Coordinates of C-alpha atoms in Angstrom, one line a residue:
Chain A
M251 CA 11.4 25.5 13.8
S252 CA 10.5 22.5 11.8
V253 CA 11.3 18.9 11.2
W254 CA 11.1 16.9 8.0
Y255 CA 9.7 13.4 8.2
P256 CA 9.9 10.8 5.5
V257 CA 6.4 9.4 4.8
A258 CA 6.7 7.3 1.6
L259 CA 9.0 6.3 -1.3
A260 CA 8.3 8.6 -4.2
R261 CA 7.9 6.0 -6.9
G262 CA 6.0 3.7 -4.7
L263 CA 3.1 6.1 -4.8
E264 CA 1.6 5.8 -8.2
P265 CA -0.2 8.7 -10.0
S266 CA -3.9 8.9 -9.0
S267 CA -3.4 7.0 -5.8
A268 CA -3.5 7.7 -2.1
C269 CA -2.3 6.0 1.1
G270 CA -2.6 6.6 4.8
T271 CA 0.4 7.0 7.1
R272 CA 1.3 8.3 10.6
V273 CA 3.9 10.5 12.3
H274 CA 3.9 10.1 16.1
G275 CA 0.4 8.7 15.8
Q276 CA -1.0 11.7 13.9
E277 CA -2.7 10.5 10.7
F278 CA -1.9 11.8 7.2
V279 CA -2.9 11.0 3.7
V280 CA -0.2 11.0 1.0
W281 CA -1.6 11.3 -2.5
R282 CA -0.4 11.8 -6.0
D283 CA -2.5 13.5 -8.6
Q284 CA -2.7 12.4 -12.2
A285 CA 0.0 14.9 -13.3
G286 CA 2.4 13.4 -10.7
A287 CA 2.4 16.0 -8.0
S288 CA 2.4 14.6 -4.5
H289 CA 0.5 16.0 -1.5
V290 CA 0.5 15.3 2.2
W291 CA -2.6 16.3 4.2
E292 CA -4.3 15.7 7.4
D293 CA -6.1 12.3 6.9
R294 CA -9.5 13.8 7.6
C295 CA -12.4 15.0 5.5
P296 CA -13.7 18.3 6.9
H297 CA -17.2 17.1 6.3
R298 CA -17.6 14.1 8.6
G299 CA -14.1 13.3 9.6
M300 CA -13.7 10.3 7.4
R301 CA -10.2 9.4 6.5
L302 CA -9.3 10.8 3.1
S303 CA -6.8 7.9 2.6
F304 CA -9.9 5.6 2.1
G305 CA -10.9 7.9 -0.7
F306 CA -9.9 8.1 -4.4
V307 CA -8.0 10.5 -6.7
R308 CA -9.7 11.9 -9.8
G309 CA -7.6 14.1 -11.9
F310 CA -6.3 16.9 -9.7
H311 CA -8.7 16.2 -6.9
I312 CA -8.9 13.8 -4.0
A313 CA -12.4 12.6 -3.1
C314 CA -13.7 11.3 0.2
L315 CA -15.1 7.8 0.0
Y316 CA -18.0 8.8 2.4
H317 CA -19.9 11.4 0.4
G318 CA -17.6 12.0 -2.6
W319 CA -16.6 15.6 -1.6
Q320 CA -13.7 16.5 -3.8
F321 CA -10.8 18.7 -2.9
D322 CA -8.3 20.4 -5.2
A323 CA -4.5 20.6 -4.7
A324 CA -4.9 23.7 -2.5
G325 CA -7.2 21.8 -0.2
Q326 CA -10.3 23.7 -1.3
C327 CA -13.5 21.7 -1.6
R328 CA -14.6 21.9 -5.3
L329 CA -17.5 19.5 -5.5
I330 CA -20.3 18.2 -3.2
P331 CA -22.0 15.6 -5.3
A332 CA -25.3 15.8 -3.3
H333 CA -25.4 19.5 -4.3
P334 CA -23.7 19.6 -7.6
D335 CA -24.9 23.1 -8.5
I336 CA -23.8 25.0 -5.5
T337 CA -20.7 27.1 -5.3
V338 CA -18.8 25.5 -2.4
P339 CA -18.0 27.9 0.4
K340 CA -14.3 28.9 0.6
T341 CA -14.3 27.9 4.2
I342 CA -14.6 24.2 3.4
R343 CA -11.0 23.1 3.2
A344 CA -8.8 20.1 3.9
N345 CA -5.8 20.7 6.1
R346 CA -2.6 20.6 4.1
Y347 CA 1.0 20.3 5.2
P348 CA 4.2 21.4 3.4
S349 CA 5.8 18.4 1.6
L350 CA 8.4 17.8 -1.1
E351 CA 10.2 14.9 -2.8
R352 CA 13.9 14.5 -2.5
L353 CA 16.3 11.5 -2.5
G354 CA 13.5 9.4 -3.8
I355 CA 11.4 10.0 -0.7
I356 CA 8.3 12.1 0.0
W357 CA 8.9 14.3 3.0
L358 CA 6.4 16.0 5.3
Q359 CA 7.3 19.1 7.3
L360 CA 5.9 19.5 10.8
P361 CA 6.7 22.1 13.5
G362 CA 9.4 20.8 15.7
E363 CA 12.1 21.6 18.3
T364 CA 15.0 21.6 15.8
Q365 CA 15.5 23.2 12.4
D366 CA 16.1 20.5 9.9
E367 CA 17.6 20.9 6.5
L368 CA 17.2 18.1 4.0
P369 CA 20.3 17.0 2.1
S370 CA 20.4 18.0 -1.5
D371 CA 19.5 15.6 -4.4
A372 CA 23.0 15.4 -5.9
N373 CA 23.1 11.8 -7.0
A374 CA 21.0 9.4 -8.9
T375 CA 18.8 7.3 -6.7
T376 CA 17.2 3.8 -6.9
E377 CA 14.3 3.3 -4.5
V378 CA 14.2 0.0 -2.6
R379 CA 11.3 -0.3 -0.2
S380 CA 9.6 1.0 2.9
L381 CA 9.5 -1.5 5.9
T382 CA 7.1 -1.2 8.8
I383 CA 8.9 -2.3 11.9
E384 CA 7.0 -3.2 15.1
A385 CA 9.6 -1.6 17.3
P386 CA 9.9 1.9 18.9
P387 CA 11.7 4.6 16.8
D388 CA 14.5 4.9 19.4
R389 CA 15.3 1.2 19.1
V390 CA 15.4 1.3 15.3
S391 CA 17.4 4.5 15.2
A392 CA 20.0 2.9 17.5
E393 CA 20.9 0.8 14.4
F394 CA 21.9 4.0 12.7
Q395 CA 23.8 5.7 15.6
N396 CA 20.5 7.4 16.6
R397 CA 20.3 9.3 13.4
P398 CA 16.8 9.7 11.8
L399 CA 18.4 10.0 8.3
A400 CA 21.6 8.0 7.8
R401 CA 23.9 7.5 4.9
I402 CA 25.3 4.0 5.2
R403 CA 26.9 1.3 3.1
V404 CA 25.2 -2.1 2.5
G405 CA 27.1 -4.7 0.6
G406 CA 29.3 -1.8 -0.7
L407 CA 26.3 0.2 -1.9
P408 CA 25.6 3.7 -0.7
V409 CA 22.2 3.5 1.0
I410 CA 20.0 6.2 2.5
A411 CA 18.0 5.0 5.5
A412 CA 15.2 7.4 6.5
L413 CA 13.2 6.7 9.7
Q414 CA 9.6 7.6 10.2
P415 CA 8.3 7.4 13.8
L416 CA 4.8 6.0 13.1
S417 CA 3.9 5.7 16.8
N418 CA 5.6 4.9 20.1
T419 CA 5.8 1.3 19.1
E420 CA 6.1 1.3 15.3
T421 CA 8.7 2.7 12.9
A422 CA 8.9 2.9 9.1
L423 CA 12.3 2.5 7.5
H424 CA 12.6 3.9 4.0
L425 CA 15.5 2.6 2.0
V426 CA 17.0 4.2 -1.1
I427 CA 20.2 3.3 -2.9
E428 CA 22.1 6.5 -3.8
A429 CA 23.2 5.2 -7.3
S430 CA 21.6 4.1 -10.5
V431 CA 21.5 0.3 -10.0
G432 CA 19.3 -2.7 -10.9
A433 CA 17.2 -5.5 -9.4
T434 CA 20.1 -7.4 -8.0
E435 CA 21.2 -4.5 -5.8
Q436 CA 17.6 -3.7 -4.9
K437 CA 17.1 -7.2 -3.7
L438 CA 20.3 -7.2 -1.7
V439 CA 19.3 -4.0 0.2
S440 CA 15.7 -5.2 0.6
V441 CA 16.8 -8.5 2.2
W442 CA 19.2 -6.6 4.4
G443 CA 16.3 -4.3 5.5
A444 CA 14.1 -7.3 6.3
A445 CA 16.9 -8.8 8.5
L446 CA 17.2 -5.5 10.3
R447 CA 13.5 -5.5 10.9
T448 CA 13.7 -9.0 12.4
R449 CA 16.5 -7.9 14.6
A450 CA 14.8 -4.7 15.8
E451 CA 11.6 -6.6 16.6
A452 CA 13.4 -9.3 18.5
S453 CA 15.5 -7.1 20.7
Chain B
M97 CA -23.7 -27.3 -21.1
S98 CA -23.1 -27.9 -17.5
A99 CA -25.1 -26.2 -14.8
L100 CA -22.9 -24.4 -12.3
C101 CA -24.4 -23.6 -9.0
L102 CA -22.7 -21.6 -6.2
Y103 CA -23.9 -21.7 -2.6
D104 CA -22.9 -18.2 -1.7
Y105 CA -22.8 -15.7 1.1
E106 CA -22.2 -12.1 0.0
L107 CA -20.0 -11.1 2.9
D108 CA -17.9 -14.2 2.9
E109 CA -14.4 -13.7 1.5
N110 CA -14.0 -17.3 0.4
C111 CA -17.2 -17.1 -1.7
Y112 CA -15.9 -13.8 -3.1
K113 CA -12.7 -15.6 -4.4
V114 CA -14.9 -17.9 -6.4
R115 CA -17.2 -15.1 -7.6
L116 CA -14.1 -13.3 -8.9
L117 CA -12.9 -16.3 -10.9
L118 CA -16.4 -17.1 -12.3
A119 CA -16.6 -13.4 -13.4
A120 CA -13.1 -13.4 -14.9
L121 CA -13.9 -16.6 -16.9
G122 CA -17.3 -15.1 -17.9
L123 CA -19.1 -18.2 -16.7
T124 CA -22.8 -18.1 -16.0
F125 CA -23.9 -19.8 -12.8
R126 CA -26.8 -20.0 -10.5
K127 CA -26.3 -18.4 -7.2
I128 CA -28.0 -19.7 -4.1
A129 CA -27.8 -17.3 -1.2
V130 CA -27.0 -18.9 2.1
D131 CA -27.7 -16.9 5.3
M132 CA -24.5 -17.5 7.2
F133 CA -25.1 -14.7 9.6
P134 CA -27.2 -14.6 11.6
G135 CA -28.9 -17.7 10.2
A136 CA -26.0 -20.2 10.3
E137 CA -27.7 -21.9 7.4
E138 CA -24.4 -23.5 6.3
M139 CA -24.8 -25.7 9.3
A140 CA -28.3 -26.8 8.4
P141 CA -28.7 -30.5 7.6
S142 CA -29.5 -29.9 3.9
L143 CA -26.2 -28.0 3.5
L144 CA -24.2 -30.3 5.7
A145 CA -25.3 -33.1 3.4
L146 CA -23.5 -31.2 0.6
N147 CA -20.5 -30.1 2.7
P148 CA -20.0 -31.9 6.1
T149 CA -17.4 -29.2 7.1
G150 CA -20.2 -26.6 7.3
S151 CA -18.4 -24.0 5.4
L152 CA -19.0 -21.9 2.2
P153 CA -18.5 -21.8 -0.7
I154 CA -20.0 -24.9 -2.1
L155 CA -19.9 -25.4 -5.9
Q156 CA -22.0 -27.9 -7.8
D157 CA -21.3 -28.7 -11.4
D158 CA -23.8 -31.3 -12.6
D159 CA -23.2 -34.3 -10.4
L160 CA -20.0 -32.9 -8.8
T161 CA -20.1 -31.2 -5.5
L162 CA -17.0 -29.4 -4.1
H163 CA -16.3 -27.3 -1.1
G164 CA -13.3 -25.2 -0.1
A165 CA -12.5 -22.0 -2.0
E166 CA -9.1 -23.0 -3.2
A167 CA -10.3 -26.4 -4.4
I168 CA -13.1 -24.8 -6.3
L169 CA -10.7 -22.3 -7.9
L170 CA -8.5 -25.2 -9.0
Y171 CA -11.4 -27.1 -10.5
L172 CA -12.9 -24.1 -12.3
A173 CA -9.5 -23.0 -13.7
H174 CA -8.6 -26.5 -14.8
H175 CA -12.0 -27.2 -16.4
Y176 CA -13.1 -23.9 -17.8
D177 CA -10.0 -21.9 -18.8
P178 CA -8.7 -23.1 -22.1
S179 CA -6.1 -20.3 -22.1
L180 CA -4.5 -22.0 -19.1
Q181 CA -3.8 -18.5 -17.7
W182 CA -5.4 -18.9 -14.4
L183 CA -3.8 -22.3 -13.6
P184 CA -0.5 -22.6 -15.5
R185 CA 0.6 -26.1 -16.3
T186 CA 4.3 -25.7 -16.5
P187 CA 5.7 -27.5 -13.5
T188 CA 7.4 -24.5 -11.9
L189 CA 4.5 -22.1 -12.2
F190 CA 2.0 -24.9 -11.2
G191 CA 4.0 -25.6 -8.1
Q192 CA 4.2 -21.9 -7.2
V193 CA 0.4 -21.4 -7.7
A194 CA -0.2 -24.5 -5.5
M195 CA 2.1 -23.1 -2.8
W196 CA 0.3 -19.8 -2.7
L197 CA -3.1 -21.4 -2.7
Q198 CA -2.1 -23.4 0.4
F199 CA -0.8 -20.1 1.9
A200 CA -4.2 -18.6 1.2
T201 CA -6.0 -21.4 3.0
V202 CA -3.6 -21.9 5.9
Q203 CA -1.7 -18.6 6.7
C204 CA -4.6 -16.4 5.6
G205 CA -7.0 -18.5 7.6
A206 CA -6.3 -16.3 10.6
S207 CA -7.6 -13.2 8.8
V208 CA -10.8 -15.0 7.9
L209 CA -11.4 -15.8 11.6
A210 CA -10.3 -12.3 12.7
R211 CA -12.7 -10.7 10.2
R212 CA -15.5 -13.0 11.2
Q213 CA -15.1 -12.0 14.9
S214 CA -14.9 -8.3 14.0
L215 CA -18.0 -8.3 11.8
F216 CA -20.3 -10.8 13.5
T217 CA -19.5 -10.7 17.2
A218 CA -19.4 -8.0 19.8
E219 CA -15.6 -8.5 20.2
A220 CA -12.7 -7.3 18.1
G221 CA -10.5 -9.8 16.5
E222 CA -8.3 -11.7 19.0
I223 CA -4.8 -10.3 19.3
G224 CA -3.3 -13.7 18.4
L225 CA -5.4 -13.8 15.2
L226 CA -4.4 -10.3 14.3
R227 CA -0.8 -11.1 14.8
Q228 CA -1.0 -14.1 12.6
S229 CA -2.9 -12.1 10.0
K230 CA -0.3 -9.4 9.9
H231 CA 2.5 -11.9 9.7
A232 CA 0.8 -13.5 6.6
L233 CA 0.4 -10.0 5.0
R234 CA 4.0 -9.2 5.7
I235 CA 5.1 -12.4 3.9
M236 CA 2.9 -11.5 1.0
D237 CA 4.3 -7.9 0.9
D238 CA 7.9 -9.1 1.1
H239 CA 7.2 -11.5 -1.8
M240 CA 5.6 -8.8 -4.0
T241 CA 8.4 -6.3 -3.1
L242 CA 11.0 -8.7 -4.5
R243 CA 8.8 -9.4 -7.5
E244 CA 8.5 -5.7 -8.3
F245 CA 12.3 -5.4 -8.6
D246 CA 12.1 -7.8 -11.6
G247 CA 9.2 -5.9 -13.1
D248 CA 6.7 -8.6 -12.1
V249 CA 3.2 -7.6 -10.9
W250 CA 1.6 -10.9 -10.1
F251 CA 2.3 -13.4 -7.3
V252 CA 3.3 -16.1 -9.9
G253 CA 4.4 -15.8 -13.5
T254 CA 3.6 -13.1 -15.9
S255 CA -0.2 -12.9 -15.7
A256 CA -2.8 -13.2 -13.0
T257 CA -3.5 -16.7 -11.6
I258 CA -6.0 -18.2 -9.2
A259 CA -3.2 -17.6 -6.5
D260 CA -3.8 -13.8 -6.9
L261 CA -7.5 -14.2 -6.5
A262 CA -7.2 -16.5 -3.5
L263 CA -4.8 -14.0 -1.7
F264 CA -6.7 -10.8 -2.6
P265 CA -9.3 -10.8 0.2
A266 CA -6.9 -11.1 3.1
I267 CA -5.5 -7.6 2.3
A268 CA -8.4 -6.1 0.5
L269 CA -10.7 -6.7 3.4
S270 CA -8.1 -6.2 6.2
R271 CA -9.7 -3.0 7.4
D272 CA -12.7 -5.1 8.3
Y273 CA -10.6 -6.6 11.1
G274 CA -8.7 -3.5 12.0
V275 CA -5.5 -3.9 9.9
E276 CA -4.7 -0.8 7.8
H277 CA -2.9 -1.0 4.4
E278 CA -0.2 1.4 5.5
A279 CA 2.5 -1.3 6.1
Y280 CA 2.0 -3.1 2.8
P281 CA 3.0 -0.8 -0.1
A282 CA 3.7 -3.6 -2.6
L283 CA 0.3 -5.1 -1.8
R284 CA -1.4 -1.8 -2.4
R285 CA 0.1 -1.6 -5.9
W286 CA -0.8 -5.2 -6.5
M287 CA -4.4 -4.6 -5.4
R288 CA -4.7 -1.8 -8.0
K289 CA -3.7 -4.3 -10.7
I290 CA -6.2 -6.9 -9.5
R291 CA -8.9 -4.3 -9.8
H292 CA -8.2 -4.0 -13.5
L293 CA -8.7 -7.7 -14.2
P294 CA -11.5 -8.4 -16.6
G295 CA -14.9 -8.8 -14.9
F296 CA -13.5 -7.6 -11.5
L297 CA -16.2 -7.5 -8.9
T298 CA -16.4 -5.6 -5.6
M299 CA -18.1 -6.8 -2.4
P300 CA -19.0 -5.0 0.8
G301 CA -15.8 -3.7 2.3
I302 CA -14.1 -3.3 -1.1
P303 CA -15.3 0.0 -2.5
N304 CA -16.2 0.7 -6.1
Y305 CA -14.0 3.8 -6.1
Y306 CA -10.3 3.6 -5.4

């Protein structure tokens, strides 16, 4: 059985960039290659354990900041700059996880106690923002009738609220409008989310 | 031709702000290295004579001596940037740049102290300083989130200003004091834009590769 966790807004992660994130305290790197495909891996270089999210994306590889080891989309190490001429052993691999993009959000699949199905991508979406809330996931999900993925209305707009349990004390809230709208609507939902953040942190 | 002289410490983020602008403007200057840590040379009588507050950076331009990074940014932009890009003069933009410069001095001051504790003492940054630092970064991220909806990429106006340079170190060096970039997606994108500015320089803690 498996659970899907939202880890980033899709458009918020630019091509050739990487960022670090967490699910229940476990560290992941989310990165996008130059062609636009996104990847979610364990945030750890198999060489010295450095966080890959500190690294950099070159073409279709992510490179570790520490010694520049480069890994391809399959997680296979392809280049060790200190030994540029060797054929890198097949056993040197980064740890990948299943991920996909839907509803304007990048989702990571982890083993879990339930079997999740993500809703389909039927409608156009407008991404708003990801908020980090210094409050436990339970407290934040109470705002959404304890649902980790809620379809709600904000100012008359159809909004997807996806919760990411960063740790026992922090929660990320990813907000997407399920319609093709402009900056006015994005700002409205963004400010609404910031107010929810304030409320959740104060309670 | 004037003789610009910067009293500089490589690891100091306030000196870094000034180095960034000097580079962006393509100005040549003399750099005088001051041993802030462990030497505390900025507190030596000769440097206190230039800046009684005992801080860096200090800028000298012929007979003028200035201290305080934001003041120095204002002076350099006002005097050496004929394009007026770095310090716009239209009242609205000027006011907004001034507001964010003050924010960089006051609100981001906690991150300077937190980073100094983390780097130069045996202690981690105090919880109170970390909380203030994160609060400032959140205000910055909220601001840039709203800016992005309108297609804007800088803190003020349509091109980079000294406000962007003054605010950059608080987030770019936040890992030095134990704050990750995870919670600030709009600032992550803005930092990538800063890196593409003409003459952009790195410093220890801001890697060449990104």
